[in-house]
Short mmCIF file of C-alpha atoms in Angstrom, two decimals:
data_model
loop_
_atom_site.label_atom_id
_atom_site.label_comp_id
_atom_site.label_asym_id
_atom_site.label_seq_id
_atom_site.Cartn_x
_atom_site.Cartn_y
_atom_site.Cartn_z
CA UNK A 62 10.06 10.25 -10.42
CA UNK A 63 9.98 13.20 -12.46
CA UNK A 64 12.51 11.71 -15.04
CA UNK A 65 9.91 9.18 -15.45
CA UNK A 66 6.67 10.50 -15.12
CA UNK A 67 5.12 13.86 -14.46
CA UNK A 68 1.41 13.99 -12.47
CA UNK A 69 -1.05 17.16 -12.51
CA UNK A 70 -3.53 16.95 -9.44
CA UNK A 71 -6.98 16.70 -11.04
CA UNK A 72 -8.90 18.33 -8.20
CA UNK A 73 -9.01 16.36 -4.33
CA UNK A 74 -10.97 16.58 -1.82
CA UNK A 75 -10.97 15.20 2.11
CA UNK A 76 -11.08 11.71 0.79
CA UNK A 77 -10.34 10.99 -3.02
CA UNK A 78 -7.25 13.22 -4.89
CA UNK A 79 -7.81 12.69 -8.40
CA UNK A 80 -4.33 12.81 -10.41
CA UNK A 81 -3.02 12.43 -13.96
CA UNK A 82 -0.03 11.12 -14.80
CA UNK A 83 2.04 10.81 -17.53
CA UNK A 84 5.01 8.22 -18.91
CA UNK A 85 7.27 9.81 -20.67
CA UNK A 86 8.87 7.04 -21.83
CA UNK A 87 5.47 5.35 -23.68
CA UNK A 88 3.55 8.73 -23.93
CA UNK A 89 0.72 6.13 -21.94
CA UNK A 90 -1.46 8.65 -19.46
CA UNK A 91 -3.37 7.24 -16.23
CA UNK A 92 -5.68 8.72 -14.33
CA UNK A 93 -4.96 7.98 -11.36
CA UNK A 94 -7.44 8.52 -7.73
CA UNK A 95 -6.11 7.84 -4.50
CA UNK A 96 -8.98 6.66 -1.95
CA UNK A 97 -8.64 7.40 1.63
CA UNK A 98 -13.11 7.32 2.74
CA UNK A 99 -14.67 8.75 5.83
CA UNK A 100 -15.88 5.91 8.83
CA UNK A 101 -19.20 6.98 8.87
CA UNK A 102 -21.97 6.05 5.77
CA UNK A 103 -23.36 9.44 5.24
CA UNK A 104 -19.65 11.00 4.78
CA UNK A 105 -18.83 8.33 2.61
CA UNK A 106 -21.59 9.35 0.05
CA UNK A 107 -20.12 12.35 -0.96
CA UNK A 108 -17.26 10.24 -2.32
CA UNK A 109 -19.54 8.14 -4.73
CA UNK A 110 -20.44 11.05 -5.69
CA UNK A 111 -17.32 12.55 -6.61
CA UNK A 112 -16.63 9.33 -8.18
CA UNK A 113 -19.58 9.42 -10.01
CA UNK A 114 -18.36 12.84 -11.68
CA UNK A 115 -15.66 12.17 -11.67
CA UNK A 116 -15.89 10.13 -14.29
CA UNK A 117 -17.06 11.88 -17.41
CA UNK A 118 -13.24 13.25 -16.94
CA UNK A 119 -12.05 9.95 -17.26
CA UNK A 120 -14.63 8.86 -20.16
CA UNK A 121 -12.12 6.93 -22.77
CA UNK A 122 -9.03 6.96 -20.62
CA UNK A 123 -7.16 4.68 -18.21
CA UNK A 124 -8.68 5.00 -14.44
CA UNK A 125 -7.02 3.20 -12.07
CA UNK A 126 -8.70 3.80 -8.01
CA UNK A 127 -6.71 2.67 -5.40
CA UNK A 128 -6.83 3.09 -1.64
CA UNK A 129 -8.77 2.33 2.26
CA UNK A 130 -12.63 2.48 0.74
CA UNK A 131 -13.11 2.21 4.20
CA UNK A 132 -16.53 -0.44 3.99
CA UNK A 133 -15.94 -3.73 2.15
CA UNK A 134 -17.87 -5.12 -1.67
CA UNK A 135 -19.02 -8.07 -1.13
CA UNK A 136 -20.34 -10.32 1.25
CA UNK A 137 -17.39 -13.06 1.33
CA UNK A 138 -14.80 -9.55 1.79
CA UNK A 139 -15.45 -10.00 5.38
CA UNK A 140 -13.58 -12.88 7.99
CA UNK A 141 -17.06 -14.86 9.69
CA UNK A 142 -19.60 -11.45 8.67
CA UNK A 143 -23.26 -11.02 8.19
CA UNK A 144 -24.72 -13.08 5.10
CA UNK A 145 -26.35 -10.53 4.18
CA UNK A 146 -25.29 -7.23 2.54
CA UNK A 147 -25.63 -3.90 4.37
CA UNK A 148 -26.88 -0.35 3.24
CA UNK A 149 -23.62 1.27 3.04
CA UNK A 150 -22.60 -1.97 1.13
CA UNK A 151 -25.17 -1.63 -1.17
CA UNK A 152 -23.57 1.56 -1.78
CA UNK A 153 -20.61 0.98 -2.07
CA UNK A 154 -21.79 -1.12 -5.24
CA UNK A 155 -24.15 1.25 -6.12
CA UNK A 156 -21.43 3.94 -6.79
CA UNK A 157 -18.55 0.69 -8.52
CA UNK A 158 -21.62 -0.04 -11.32
CA UNK A 159 -22.57 3.26 -12.16
CA UNK A 160 -18.74 4.29 -12.45
CA UNK A 161 -18.35 0.64 -14.37
CA UNK A 162 -15.20 -0.44 -12.66
CA UNK A 163 -14.37 -3.85 -10.91
CA UNK A 164 -11.00 -4.82 -8.68
CA UNK A 165 -8.08 -5.49 -10.98
CA UNK A 166 -6.54 -8.24 -11.03
CA UNK A 167 -4.63 -9.64 -7.77
CA UNK A 168 -1.95 -11.74 -6.35
CA UNK A 169 -1.45 -11.70 -1.55
CA UNK A 170 -3.62 -11.10 0.66
CA UNK A 171 -7.61 -11.36 0.41
CA UNK A 172 -8.24 -9.43 4.24
CA UNK A 173 -6.77 -6.41 3.62
CA UNK A 174 -7.45 -4.67 6.87
CA UNK A 175 -7.24 -6.25 10.75
CA UNK A 176 -8.07 -4.86 13.78
CA UNK A 177 -6.74 -7.28 16.60
CA UNK A 178 -7.39 -6.61 20.13
CA UNK A 179 -5.90 -7.97 22.95
CA UNK A 180 -7.57 -11.39 24.22
CA UNK A 181 -9.33 -11.35 21.39
CA UNK A 182 -9.73 -12.40 18.17
CA UNK A 183 -9.57 -9.86 15.94
CA UNK A 184 -11.82 -8.39 13.18
CA UNK A 185 -10.31 -9.95 9.14
CA UNK A 186 -11.73 -7.44 5.87
CA UNK A 187 -10.86 -6.01 2.78
CA UNK A 188 -10.75 -2.47 2.80
CA UNK A 189 -8.58 -2.10 0.60
CA UNK A 190 -8.51 -2.29 -2.99
CA UNK A 191 -7.66 -1.80 -6.74
CA UNK A 192 -9.37 -1.21 -9.02
CA UNK A 193 -9.80 -0.19 -13.06
CA UNK A 194 -11.89 0.74 -15.40
CA UNK A 195 -11.73 -1.32 -19.10
CA UNK A 196 -9.81 1.07 -21.02
CA UNK A 197 -6.97 0.69 -18.52
CA UNK A 198 -6.44 -2.93 -18.57
CA UNK A 199 -7.03 -2.50 -22.54
CA UNK A 200 -4.18 -0.53 -22.44
CA UNK A 201 -1.97 -2.50 -19.57
CA UNK A 202 -2.70 -6.03 -20.75
CA UNK A 203 -0.23 -7.07 -17.68
CA UNK A 204 -1.04 -5.18 -14.56
CA UNK A 205 -2.09 -6.43 -10.94
CA UNK A 206 -2.78 -5.68 -8.34
CA UNK A 207 -0.53 -7.12 -4.77
CA UNK A 208 -1.48 -7.16 -1.45
CA UNK A 209 1.74 -7.51 0.97
CA UNK A 210 2.06 -8.37 4.82
CA UNK A 211 1.33 -5.89 7.51
CA UNK A 212 4.16 -6.16 9.06
CA UNK A 213 3.87 -3.18 11.13
CA UNK A 214 0.47 -1.52 10.38
CA UNK A 215 -2.87 -2.56 10.24
CA UNK A 216 -3.38 -2.82 6.44
CA UNK A 217 -2.37 -4.24 3.79
CA UNK A 218 0.55 -2.47 1.43
CA UNK A 219 -1.02 -2.53 -1.87
CA UNK A 220 1.28 -2.19 -5.20
CA UNK A 221 0.16 -2.11 -8.64
CA UNK A 222 2.35 -3.23 -11.00
CA UNK A 223 2.28 -2.86 -14.63
CA UNK A 224 5.22 -4.99 -16.10
CA UNK A 225 4.94 -3.68 -19.50
CA UNK A 226 6.71 0.15 -18.78
CA UNK A 227 10.25 0.09 -18.79
CA UNK A 228 12.19 0.18 -15.94
CA UNK A 229 13.70 3.66 -15.16
CA UNK A 230 17.10 2.72 -13.30
CA UNK A 231 17.19 5.55 -10.02
CA UNK A 232 19.55 8.12 -9.45
CA UNK A 233 22.60 6.62 -7.44
CA UNK A 234 22.86 8.17 -3.95
CA UNK A 235 26.03 10.79 -4.25
CA UNK A 236 28.82 10.02 -1.81
CA UNK A 237 32.31 13.08 -1.56
CA UNK A 238 35.27 10.82 -1.02
CA UNK A 239 36.92 12.95 0.98
CA UNK A 240 34.67 12.43 4.06
CA UNK A 241 36.73 9.32 4.41
CA UNK A 242 40.15 10.99 5.20
CA UNK A 243 38.57 12.53 8.27
CA UNK A 244 38.94 10.98 11.51
CA UNK A 245 35.68 12.46 12.69
CA UNK A 246 33.67 10.32 10.11
CA UNK A 247 35.59 7.40 10.41
CA UNK A 248 36.08 6.64 13.80
CA UNK A 249 31.69 7.35 14.98
CA UNK A 250 31.31 5.17 11.17
CA UNK A 251 33.64 2.07 13.38
CA UNK A 252 31.86 2.21 16.29
CA UNK A 253 28.58 2.46 15.05
CA UNK A 254 28.59 -1.30 12.73
CA UNK A 255 30.80 -2.91 15.90
CA UNK A 256 28.01 -2.40 17.89
CA UNK A 257 24.93 -2.31 15.69
CA UNK A 258 26.11 -5.43 13.17
CA UNK A 259 24.95 -4.86 9.13
CA UNK A 260 21.87 -3.21 9.52
CA UNK A 261 20.41 -3.64 7.04
CA UNK A 262 20.91 -7.24 6.53
CA UNK A 263 19.45 -7.12 10.12
CA UNK A 264 16.02 -5.79 8.84
CA UNK A 265 15.70 -7.83 5.41
CA UNK A 266 16.52 -10.68 7.99
CA UNK A 267 13.68 -9.71 10.39
CA UNK A 268 11.06 -9.63 7.30
CA UNK A 269 11.48 -12.25 5.41
CA UNK A 270 10.62 -13.53 9.35
CA UNK A 271 8.56 -11.77 9.44
CA UNK A 272 7.24 -12.61 6.76
CA UNK A 273 6.34 -16.52 7.37
CA UNK A 274 5.55 -15.84 10.84
CA UNK A 275 2.96 -13.96 9.49
CA UNK A 276 1.43 -17.17 6.88
CA UNK A 277 -0.06 -19.10 9.91
CA UNK A 278 -2.24 -15.61 10.83
CA UNK A 279 -4.13 -15.65 6.99
CA UNK A 280 -4.79 -19.15 7.21
CA UNK A 281 -5.96 -19.13 10.90
CA UNK A 282 -6.64 -15.87 11.85
CA UNK A 283 -8.63 -16.08 15.30
CA UNK A 284 -6.03 -17.99 17.14
CA UNK A 285 -4.82 -16.30 19.17
CA UNK A 286 -1.73 -18.04 20.30
CA UNK A 287 -0.08 -17.23 16.67
CA UNK A 288 -0.81 -13.61 16.22
CA UNK A 289 0.68 -13.18 19.59
CA UNK A 290 4.09 -14.89 18.17
CA UNK A 291 3.14 -12.84 14.86
CA UNK A 292 3.65 -9.55 17.17
CA UNK A 293 6.64 -10.12 18.72
CA UNK A 294 7.96 -10.01 15.62
CA UNK A 295 6.41 -7.00 14.45
CA UNK A 296 8.26 -5.49 17.24
CA UNK A 297 11.20 -6.92 16.98
CA UNK A 298 11.16 -5.37 13.28
CA UNK A 299 9.87 -2.26 14.02
CA UNK A 300 12.89 -1.62 15.85
CA UNK A 301 15.56 -2.49 13.04
CA UNK A 302 13.63 -0.68 11.34
CA UNK A 303 13.84 2.80 13.05
CA UNK A 304 16.97 1.45 13.80
CA UNK A 305 18.21 1.09 9.84
CA UNK A 306 16.68 4.46 9.59
CA UNK A 307 18.40 6.53 11.85
CA UNK A 308 21.30 5.03 11.14
CA UNK A 309 20.89 6.05 7.35
CA UNK A 310 19.97 9.62 8.47
CA UNK A 311 23.42 10.44 10.22
CA UNK A 312 25.01 9.14 7.76
CA UNK A 313 23.78 11.41 5.23
CA UNK A 314 24.46 14.53 6.99
CA UNK A 315 27.58 13.61 7.55
#
């Protein structure tokens, strides 16, 4: 939202984008690093070097790191994983120690990534993190991370919450009333609404049902029957979401 923040790109690579965010209402600035780490450990070493260099830029300023680091930090970040630290984990730990950041207080899912092969138990890991430096938490005391249900992705949706920033109401959708007098507008719209029902309500209902059906998966992620049931709800949610999206796109173009 350009009325709420100014975002300036500081630097970027193929694994991280560093930006400076100015919140206009409070005048506070935050350095944000959006991470999408590569799969191979040798490639991630470039990322760790980049973060170490960027720490010099953010010195004395609030800094938050968000994204998929593609490696776990601690042993408890893998369900039924190894009993000892791997070399890639040690490299990640060294980087986190050097740049002096740690996980932001969070709620929601712990295992943020899941792999669901057919007929198998799958893998569960915490690959996605929201991390902060000391200055960030000193400036934004009540901030926290929220890791939401997977829904249609193999990754949890990660949301940074900063409650002490004032809420800015979004701009309303503009609708031109003269269109309501056009038969070309009314008849197709009536037919769509009659055939589909309330698409938004349908999506909302399926989202709540998906949240409920995925809860047993978090408790017992290796139960294949529970996961197959959740998969059916995911497919239904995806179809309803696509219907709603196409309908809104069509409506916006009329």
